[in-house]
Amino acid sequence: MTRLRFALLNAAHDGANTRRNFRREIDADLVEFDATAGDLPDHTEFDGVVVTGSRSSVYWDEAWIPPLVDYVAEAAERGVPVLGVCYGHQVLAEALGGRVAGMDGFEIGYNEIRRVRDDPLFEGIDESFTAFTTHGDAVVELPPSATLLAENDRGVHAFRDGHCWGVQFHPEYDVETARDVTDGKRDQIGDARVDTVLGSITPDAYDAACEAKALFENFTAYAERLAADGAEPAAADD
């Protein structure tokens, strides 16, 4: 089978870390689009779509956000596998009829997440696992046809709807990204909390969180099976 071709919808305003992380973790040809600049594909002929994190909120009045939500809705409707990560998870929820709102407080750092049911995306990942989280918004209403897959005491951390998955946590983060993102939150959560979280970003914590990276391989394997089952191949042109 030919190599899979995914659209990477980069919603990070400074996308260098994001680009590096997803290109390292996803074993597919990634065609990148700068979603914040209004750069989106003009078709859905990909083997999968991946939507990244962002410092924006999905409910902000910014011109680039509604077209991104609409594109994800169209891809999902056409049966394209979609993986949304953090902000991408929230975009996917909105696109499929769910609701996102601001949280009471901010979740950041390596935290424990609990799977509530089995799913191919979480194959090889323990029922309780560690992942880096950084978010002040959460999915407060799942899409009508979605199934909750993982959560913690701060809310929804994963759901599935058909061929689409959203994960609130960041399985793609490396230590450098975790530190950069945390250090950038000083104005939002204060120096004391930032310094505490920075102190917890250790090699051991990162090693524990690497278990969750399996979901990228699982998503790619799912997309590959779907393509092999007779889905239309991705177009040759962008």
PDB file of C-alpha atoms in Angstrom:
ATOM      1  CA  MET A   1       0.000   0.000   0.000  1.00  0.00           C
ATOM      2  CA  THR A   2       1.189   3.529  -0.745  1.00  0.00           C
ATOM      3  CA  ARG A   3       2.149   5.783   2.140  1.00  0.00           C
ATOM      4  CA  LEU A   4      -0.768   7.507   3.863  1.00  0.00           C
ATOM      5  CA  ARG A   5      -1.332  11.202   3.265  1.00  0.00           C
ATOM      6  CA  PHE A   6      -2.741  13.333   6.090  1.00  0.00           C
ATOM      7  CA  ALA A   7      -3.717  16.993   6.212  1.00  0.00           C
ATOM      8  CA  LEU A   8      -2.070  18.657   9.236  1.00  0.00           C
ATOM      9  CA  LEU A   9      -4.185  21.668  10.179  1.00  0.00           C
ATOM     10  CA  ASN A  10      -1.736  23.659  12.289  1.00  0.00           C
ATOM     11  CA  ALA A  11      -3.667  25.988  14.586  1.00  0.00           C
ATOM     12  CA  ALA A  12      -0.614  27.014  16.631  1.00  0.00           C
ATOM     13  CA  HIS A  13       0.182  30.695  16.136  1.00  0.00           C
ATOM     14  CA  ASP A  14       3.905  29.950  16.335  1.00  0.00           C
ATOM     15  CA  GLY A  15       3.916  26.501  14.816  1.00  0.00           C
ATOM     16  CA  ALA A  16       7.577  25.413  14.895  1.00  0.00           C
ATOM     17  CA  ASN A  17       7.346  23.131  17.957  1.00  0.00           C
ATOM     18  CA  THR A  18       3.976  21.847  16.778  1.00  0.00           C
ATOM     19  CA  ARG A  19       5.292  21.045  13.310  1.00  0.00           C
ATOM     20  CA  ARG A  20       8.321  19.226  14.711  1.00  0.00           C
ATOM     21  CA  ASN A  21       6.310  17.197  17.200  1.00  0.00           C
ATOM     22  CA  PHE A  22       3.622  15.965  14.812  1.00  0.00           C
ATOM     23  CA  ARG A  23       6.089  15.199  12.040  1.00  0.00           C
ATOM     24  CA  ARG A  24       8.116  13.124  14.490  1.00  0.00           C
ATOM     25  CA  GLU A  25       5.138  11.193  15.856  1.00  0.00           C
ATOM     26  CA  ILE A  26       2.996  10.514  12.768  1.00  0.00           C
ATOM     27  CA  ASP A  27       4.246   7.987  10.236  1.00  0.00           C
ATOM     28  CA  ALA A  28       2.521   9.464   7.184  1.00  0.00           C
ATOM     29  CA  ASP A  29       3.078  12.169   4.599  1.00  0.00           C
ATOM     30  CA  LEU A  30       1.808  15.355   6.239  1.00  0.00           C
ATOM     31  CA  VAL A  31       0.511  18.178   4.064  1.00  0.00           C
ATOM     32  CA  GLU A  32       0.594  21.187   6.389  1.00  0.00           C
ATOM     33  CA  PHE A  33      -1.857  24.086   6.392  1.00  0.00           C
ATOM     34  CA  ASP A  34      -1.569  27.225   8.539  1.00  0.00           C
ATOM     35  CA  ALA A  35      -5.120  27.333   9.857  1.00  0.00           C
ATOM     36  CA  THR A  36      -4.574  30.620  11.723  1.00  0.00           C
ATOM     37  CA  ALA A  37      -3.800  32.332   8.401  1.00  0.00           C
ATOM     38  CA  GLY A  38      -6.978  30.960   6.843  1.00  0.00           C
ATOM     39  CA  ASP A  39      -4.988  28.378   4.890  1.00  0.00           C
ATOM     40  CA  LEU A  40      -7.167  25.269   4.589  1.00  0.00           C
ATOM     41  CA  PRO A  41      -7.436  22.499   1.979  1.00  0.00           C
ATOM     42  CA  ASP A  42      -9.944  22.991  -0.816  1.00  0.00           C
ATOM     43  CA  HIS A  43     -10.863  19.298  -0.708  1.00  0.00           C
ATOM     44  CA  THR A  44     -11.099  16.431   1.764  1.00  0.00           C
ATOM     45  CA  GLU A  45      -9.269  13.822  -0.304  1.00  0.00           C
ATOM     46  CA  PHE A  46      -6.845  12.782   2.416  1.00  0.00           C
ATOM     47  CA  ASP A  47      -6.383   9.529   4.287  1.00  0.00           C
ATOM     48  CA  GLY A  48      -6.778  11.466   7.522  1.00  0.00           C
ATOM     49  CA  VAL A  49      -6.955  14.953   9.038  1.00  0.00           C
ATOM     50  CA  VAL A  50      -5.062  16.035  12.168  1.00  0.00           C
ATOM     51  CA  VAL A  51      -5.937  19.281  13.978  1.00  0.00           C
ATOM     52  CA  THR A  52      -3.341  20.658  16.401  1.00  0.00           C
ATOM     53  CA  GLY A  53      -3.398  22.670  19.585  1.00  0.00           C
ATOM     54  CA  SER A  54      -3.640  26.459  19.738  1.00  0.00           C
ATOM     55  CA  ARG A  55      -3.568  29.269  22.255  1.00  0.00           C
ATOM     56  CA  SER A  56      -6.928  30.451  20.891  1.00  0.00           C
ATOM     57  CA  SER A  57     -10.361  29.442  22.133  1.00  0.00           C
ATOM     58  CA  VAL A  58     -12.758  27.891  19.667  1.00  0.00           C
ATOM     59  CA  TYR A  59     -15.482  30.376  20.680  1.00  0.00           C
ATOM     60  CA  TRP A  60     -13.353  33.498  20.086  1.00  0.00           C
ATOM     61  CA  ASP A  61     -14.451  35.926  17.397  1.00  0.00           C
ATOM     62  CA  GLU A  62     -11.547  35.340  15.028  1.00  0.00           C
ATOM     63  CA  ALA A  63     -12.075  35.085  11.278  1.00  0.00           C
ATOM     64  CA  TRP A  64     -10.062  31.876  10.796  1.00  0.00           C
ATOM     65  CA  ILE A  65     -11.936  29.760  13.348  1.00  0.00           C
ATOM     66  CA  PRO A  66     -15.384  29.181  11.723  1.00  0.00           C
ATOM     67  CA  PRO A  67     -13.859  27.993   8.411  1.00  0.00           C
ATOM     68  CA  LEU A  68     -11.676  25.536  10.351  1.00  0.00           C
ATOM     69  CA  VAL A  69     -14.694  24.185  12.227  1.00  0.00           C
ATOM     70  CA  ASP A  70     -16.631  23.925   8.956  1.00  0.00           C
ATOM     71  CA  TYR A  71     -13.790  22.075   7.225  1.00  0.00           C
ATOM     72  CA  VAL A  72     -13.521  19.541  10.041  1.00  0.00           C
ATOM     73  CA  ALA A  73     -17.287  19.011   9.926  1.00  0.00           C
ATOM     74  CA  GLU A  74     -17.102  18.392   6.173  1.00  0.00           C
ATOM     75  CA  ALA A  75     -14.198  15.950   6.506  1.00  0.00           C
ATOM     76  CA  ALA A  76     -16.060  14.038   9.206  1.00  0.00           C
ATOM     77  CA  GLU A  77     -19.228  13.938   7.115  1.00  0.00           C
ATOM     78  CA  ARG A  78     -17.275  12.495   4.194  1.00  0.00           C
ATOM     79  CA  GLY A  79     -15.897   9.704   6.366  1.00  0.00           C
ATOM     80  CA  VAL A  80     -12.307  10.970   6.610  1.00  0.00           C
ATOM     81  CA  PRO A  81     -10.610   9.897   9.867  1.00  0.00           C
ATOM     82  CA  VAL A  82      -9.983  12.963  12.032  1.00  0.00           C
ATOM     83  CA  LEU A  83      -7.732  13.313  15.090  1.00  0.00           C
ATOM     84  CA  GLY A  84      -8.053  16.521  17.096  1.00  0.00           C
ATOM     85  CA  VAL A  85      -5.501  17.300  19.809  1.00  0.00           C
ATOM     86  CA  CYS A  86      -6.274  19.806  22.614  1.00  0.00           C
ATOM     87  CA  TYR A  87      -7.671  22.783  20.657  1.00  0.00           C
ATOM     88  CA  GLY A  88      -8.224  20.351  17.778  1.00  0.00           C
ATOM     89  CA  HIS A  89     -10.269  18.164  20.152  1.00  0.00           C
ATOM     90  CA  GLN A  90     -12.420  21.184  20.956  1.00  0.00           C
ATOM     91  CA  VAL A  91     -12.762  22.137  17.278  1.00  0.00           C
ATOM     92  CA  LEU A  92     -13.903  18.595  16.516  1.00  0.00           C
ATOM     93  CA  ALA A  93     -16.455  18.691  19.332  1.00  0.00           C
ATOM     94  CA  GLU A  94     -17.900  21.980  18.026  1.00  0.00           C
ATOM     95  CA  ALA A  95     -17.876  20.700  14.438  1.00  0.00           C
ATOM     96  CA  LEU A  96     -19.933  17.647  15.418  1.00  0.00           C
ATOM     97  CA  GLY A  97     -22.480  19.469  17.562  1.00  0.00           C
ATOM     98  CA  GLY A  98     -20.870  19.524  20.999  1.00  0.00           C
ATOM     99  CA  ARG A  99     -20.032  22.538  23.140  1.00  0.00           C
ATOM    100  CA  VAL A 100     -16.810  24.003  24.552  1.00  0.00           C
ATOM    101  CA  ALA A 101     -16.585  26.463  27.439  1.00  0.00           C
ATOM    102  CA  GLY A 102     -14.014  28.033  29.719  1.00  0.00           C
ATOM    103  CA  MET A 103     -12.957  26.041  32.777  1.00  0.00           C
ATOM    104  CA  ASP A 104     -12.863  27.126  36.380  1.00  0.00           C
ATOM    105  CA  GLY A 105      -9.093  27.372  36.530  1.00  0.00           C
ATOM    106  CA  PHE A 106      -6.374  25.943  34.314  1.00  0.00           C
ATOM    107  CA  GLU A 107      -5.022  22.411  33.990  1.00  0.00           C
ATOM    108  CA  ILE A 108      -1.307  22.213  33.207  1.00  0.00           C
ATOM    109  CA  GLY A 109       1.477  19.697  33.700  1.00  0.00           C
ATOM    110  CA  TYR A 110       1.806  15.922  33.666  1.00  0.00           C
ATOM    111  CA  ASN A 111      -1.530  14.606  34.897  1.00  0.00           C
ATOM    112  CA  GLU A 112      -3.288  11.281  35.261  1.00  0.00           C
ATOM    113  CA  ILE A 113      -6.098  10.437  32.853  1.00  0.00           C
ATOM    114  CA  ARG A 114      -8.492   7.490  33.071  1.00  0.00           C
ATOM    115  CA  ARG A 115      -9.859   5.519  30.158  1.00  0.00           C
ATOM    116  CA  VAL A 116     -13.522   4.683  30.687  1.00  0.00           C
ATOM    117  CA  ARG A 117     -13.815   2.165  27.826  1.00  0.00           C
ATOM    118  CA  ASP A 118     -11.730   0.301  25.304  1.00  0.00           C
ATOM    119  CA  ASP A 119     -11.183   1.740  21.839  1.00  0.00           C
ATOM    120  CA  PRO A 120      -8.721   1.065  18.994  1.00  0.00           C
ATOM    121  CA  LEU A 121      -7.149   4.510  19.533  1.00  0.00           C
ATOM    122  CA  PHE A 122      -6.052   3.487  23.035  1.00  0.00           C
ATOM    123  CA  GLU A 123      -4.758   0.018  22.214  1.00  0.00           C
ATOM    124  CA  GLY A 124      -1.625  -0.637  24.274  1.00  0.00           C
ATOM    125  CA  ILE A 125      -2.335   2.272  26.651  1.00  0.00           C
ATOM    126  CA  ASP A 126      -3.132   1.515  30.296  1.00  0.00           C
ATOM    127  CA  GLU A 127      -6.517   2.237  31.822  1.00  0.00           C
ATOM    128  CA  SER A 128      -4.824   4.961  33.874  1.00  0.00           C
ATOM    129  CA  PHE A 129      -2.075   6.849  32.068  1.00  0.00           C
ATOM    130  CA  THR A 130       0.006  10.024  32.289  1.00  0.00           C
ATOM    131  CA  ALA A 131      -0.048  12.826  29.724  1.00  0.00           C
ATOM    132  CA  PHE A 132       0.872  16.501  29.535  1.00  0.00           C
ATOM    133  CA  THR A 133      -2.137  18.798  29.665  1.00  0.00           C
ATOM    134  CA  THR A 134      -2.409  22.548  29.177  1.00  0.00           C
ATOM    135  CA  HIS A 135      -5.866  24.037  28.731  1.00  0.00           C
ATOM    136  CA  GLY A 136      -8.314  26.557  30.142  1.00  0.00           C
ATOM    137  CA  ASP A 137     -11.230  25.356  28.001  1.00  0.00           C
ATOM    138  CA  ALA A 138     -12.960  21.987  27.976  1.00  0.00           C
ATOM    139  CA  VAL A 139     -15.616  20.066  26.084  1.00  0.00           C
ATOM    140  CA  VAL A 140     -18.636  20.487  28.356  1.00  0.00           C
ATOM    141  CA  GLU A 141     -21.150  18.771  26.058  1.00  0.00           C
ATOM    142  CA  LEU A 142     -20.167  15.867  23.840  1.00  0.00           C
ATOM    143  CA  PRO A 143     -21.503  15.751  20.284  1.00  0.00           C
ATOM    144  CA  PRO A 144     -24.862  13.918  20.215  1.00  0.00           C
ATOM    145  CA  SER A 145     -23.457  10.733  18.664  1.00  0.00           C
ATOM    146  CA  ALA A 146     -20.086  10.767  20.454  1.00  0.00           C
ATOM    147  CA  THR A 147     -18.807   8.305  23.044  1.00  0.00           C
ATOM    148  CA  LEU A 148     -16.689   9.322  26.034  1.00  0.00           C
ATOM    149  CA  LEU A 149     -13.359   7.486  26.064  1.00  0.00           C
ATOM    150  CA  ALA A 150     -11.255   9.157  28.783  1.00  0.00           C
ATOM    151  CA  GLU A 151     -11.568  11.731  31.527  1.00  0.00           C
ATOM    152  CA  ASN A 152     -10.151  13.021  34.777  1.00  0.00           C
ATOM    153  CA  ASP A 153     -11.457  15.282  37.508  1.00  0.00           C
ATOM    154  CA  ARG A 154     -11.067  18.271  35.188  1.00  0.00           C
ATOM    155  CA  GLY A 155     -13.413  16.854  32.570  1.00  0.00           C
ATOM    156  CA  VAL A 156     -13.492  15.152  29.174  1.00  0.00           C
ATOM    157  CA  HIS A 157     -10.101  14.037  27.848  1.00  0.00           C
ATOM    158  CA  ALA A 158     -11.074  11.884  24.874  1.00  0.00           C
ATOM    159  CA  PHE A 159     -14.105  11.037  22.792  1.00  0.00           C
ATOM    160  CA  ARG A 160     -14.951   9.206  19.609  1.00  0.00           C
ATOM    161  CA  ASP A 161     -17.583   9.933  16.986  1.00  0.00           C
ATOM    162  CA  GLY A 162     -17.505   7.552  14.010  1.00  0.00           C
ATOM    163  CA  HIS A 163     -14.081   7.791  12.352  1.00  0.00           C
ATOM    164  CA  CYS A 164     -13.188  10.854  14.474  1.00  0.00           C
ATOM    165  CA  TRP A 165     -11.351  11.169  17.780  1.00  0.00           C
ATOM    166  CA  GLY A 166     -10.568  14.088  20.034  1.00  0.00           C
ATOM    167  CA  VAL A 167      -7.981  14.046  22.826  1.00  0.00           C
ATOM    168  CA  GLN A 168      -7.648  16.971  25.209  1.00  0.00           C
ATOM    169  CA  PHE A 169      -4.114  16.082  26.318  1.00  0.00           C
ATOM    170  CA  HIS A 170      -0.870  16.462  24.332  1.00  0.00           C
ATOM    171  CA  PRO A 171       0.676  13.071  23.487  1.00  0.00           C
ATOM    172  CA  GLU A 172       2.953  14.756  20.923  1.00  0.00           C
ATOM    173  CA  TYR A 173       4.817  16.987  23.398  1.00  0.00           C
ATOM    174  CA  ASP A 174       8.519  16.560  24.017  1.00  0.00           C
ATOM    175  CA  VAL A 175      10.233  18.003  27.087  1.00  0.00           C
ATOM    176  CA  GLU A 176      11.288  21.178  25.252  1.00  0.00           C
ATOM    177  CA  THR A 177       7.719  21.934  24.208  1.00  0.00           C
ATOM    178  CA  ALA A 178       6.326  21.215  27.668  1.00  0.00           C
ATOM    179  CA  ARG A 179       8.811  23.660  29.183  1.00  0.00           C
ATOM    180  CA  ASP A 180       8.283  26.359  26.534  1.00  0.00           C
ATOM    181  CA  VAL A 181       4.502  26.209  26.808  1.00  0.00           C
ATOM    182  CA  THR A 182       4.581  26.248  30.604  1.00  0.00           C
ATOM    183  CA  ASP A 183       6.984  29.182  30.747  1.00  0.00           C
ATOM    184  CA  GLY A 184       4.666  31.104  28.422  1.00  0.00           C
ATOM    185  CA  LYS A 185       1.798  30.888  30.926  1.00  0.00           C
ATOM    186  CA  ARG A 186       3.308  33.213  33.558  1.00  0.00           C
ATOM    187  CA  ASP A 187       0.882  36.077  32.828  1.00  0.00           C
ATOM    188  CA  GLN A 188      -2.033  33.654  32.899  1.00  0.00           C
ATOM    189  CA  ILE A 189      -1.360  31.494  35.957  1.00  0.00           C
ATOM    190  CA  GLY A 190       1.452  33.276  37.808  1.00  0.00           C
ATOM    191  CA  ASP A 191       5.150  32.683  38.412  1.00  0.00           C
ATOM    192  CA  ALA A 192       4.753  30.401  41.409  1.00  0.00           C
ATOM    193  CA  ARG A 193       2.571  27.868  39.635  1.00  0.00           C
ATOM    194  CA  VAL A 194       4.690  28.008  36.476  1.00  0.00           C
ATOM    195  CA  ASP A 195       7.836  27.328  38.479  1.00  0.00           C
ATOM    196  CA  THR A 196       6.165  24.400  40.249  1.00  0.00           C
ATOM    197  CA  VAL A 197       5.077  22.845  36.956  1.00  0.00           C
ATOM    198  CA  LEU A 198       8.521  23.426  35.416  1.00  0.00           C
ATOM    199  CA  GLY A 199      10.024  21.522  38.333  1.00  0.00           C
ATOM    200  CA  SER A 200       7.760  18.563  37.574  1.00  0.00           C
ATOM    201  CA  ILE A 201       8.842  18.315  33.909  1.00  0.00           C
ATOM    202  CA  THR A 202      11.437  15.621  34.472  1.00  0.00           C
ATOM    203  CA  PRO A 203      12.831  12.813  32.298  1.00  0.00           C
ATOM    204  CA  ASP A 204      10.886  10.287  34.382  1.00  0.00           C
ATOM    205  CA  ALA A 205       7.607  12.166  33.908  1.00  0.00           C
ATOM    206  CA  TYR A 206       8.223  12.426  30.167  1.00  0.00           C
ATOM    207  CA  ASP A 207       9.060   8.716  29.959  1.00  0.00           C
ATOM    208  CA  ALA A 208       5.770   7.875  31.687  1.00  0.00           C
ATOM    209  CA  ALA A 209       3.862  10.107  29.269  1.00  0.00           C
ATOM    210  CA  CYS A 210       5.425   8.426  26.232  1.00  0.00           C
ATOM    211  CA  GLU A 211       2.970   5.553  26.640  1.00  0.00           C
ATOM    212  CA  ALA A 212       0.202   7.784  25.263  1.00  0.00           C
ATOM    213  CA  LYS A 213       2.152   8.358  22.035  1.00  0.00           C
ATOM    214  CA  ALA A 214       0.875   4.948  20.919  1.00  0.00           C
ATOM    215  CA  LEU A 215      -2.373   6.626  19.897  1.00  0.00           C
ATOM    216  CA  PHE A 216      -0.630   8.167  16.859  1.00  0.00           C
ATOM    217  CA  GLU A 217       0.375   4.734  15.604  1.00  0.00           C
ATOM    218  CA  ASN A 218      -3.128   3.470  16.388  1.00  0.00           C
ATOM    219  CA  PHE A 219      -4.773   6.329  14.477  1.00  0.00           C
ATOM    220  CA  THR A 220      -2.506   5.768  11.489  1.00  0.00           C
ATOM    221  CA  ALA A 221      -3.214   2.020  11.555  1.00  0.00           C
ATOM    222  CA  TYR A 222      -6.953   2.722  11.646  1.00  0.00           C
ATOM    223  CA  ALA A 223      -6.703   5.091   8.671  1.00  0.00           C
ATOM    224  CA  GLU A 224      -4.652   2.489   6.811  1.00  0.00           C
ATOM    225  CA  ARG A 225      -7.273  -0.207   7.443  1.00  0.00           C
ATOM    226  CA  LEU A 226     -10.026   2.144   6.301  1.00  0.00           C
ATOM    227  CA  ALA A 227      -8.164   2.948   3.097  1.00  0.00           C
ATOM    228  CA  ALA A 228      -7.492  -0.738   2.456  1.00  0.00           C
ATOM    229  CA  ASP A 229     -11.183  -1.532   2.898  1.00  0.00           C
ATOM    230  CA  GLY A 230     -11.983   0.415  -0.237  1.00  0.00           C
ATOM    231  CA  ALA A 231     -11.997   4.084   0.622  1.00  0.00           C
ATOM    232  CA  GLU A 232     -11.082   6.403  -2.213  1.00  0.00           C
ATOM    233  CA  PRO A 233      -7.310   7.034  -2.353  1.00  0.00           C
ATOM    234  CA  ALA A 234      -6.032  10.509  -1.568  1.00  0.00           C
ATOM    235  CA  ALA A 235      -5.658  12.797  -4.567  1.00  0.00           C
ATOM    236  CA  ALA A 236      -2.164  13.448  -5.907  1.00  0.00           C
ATOM    237  CA  ASP A 237      -2.544  17.236  -5.850  1.00  0.00           C
ATOM    238  CA  ASP A 238      -2.826  19.419  -2.747  1.00  0.00           C
TER     239      ASP A 238
END
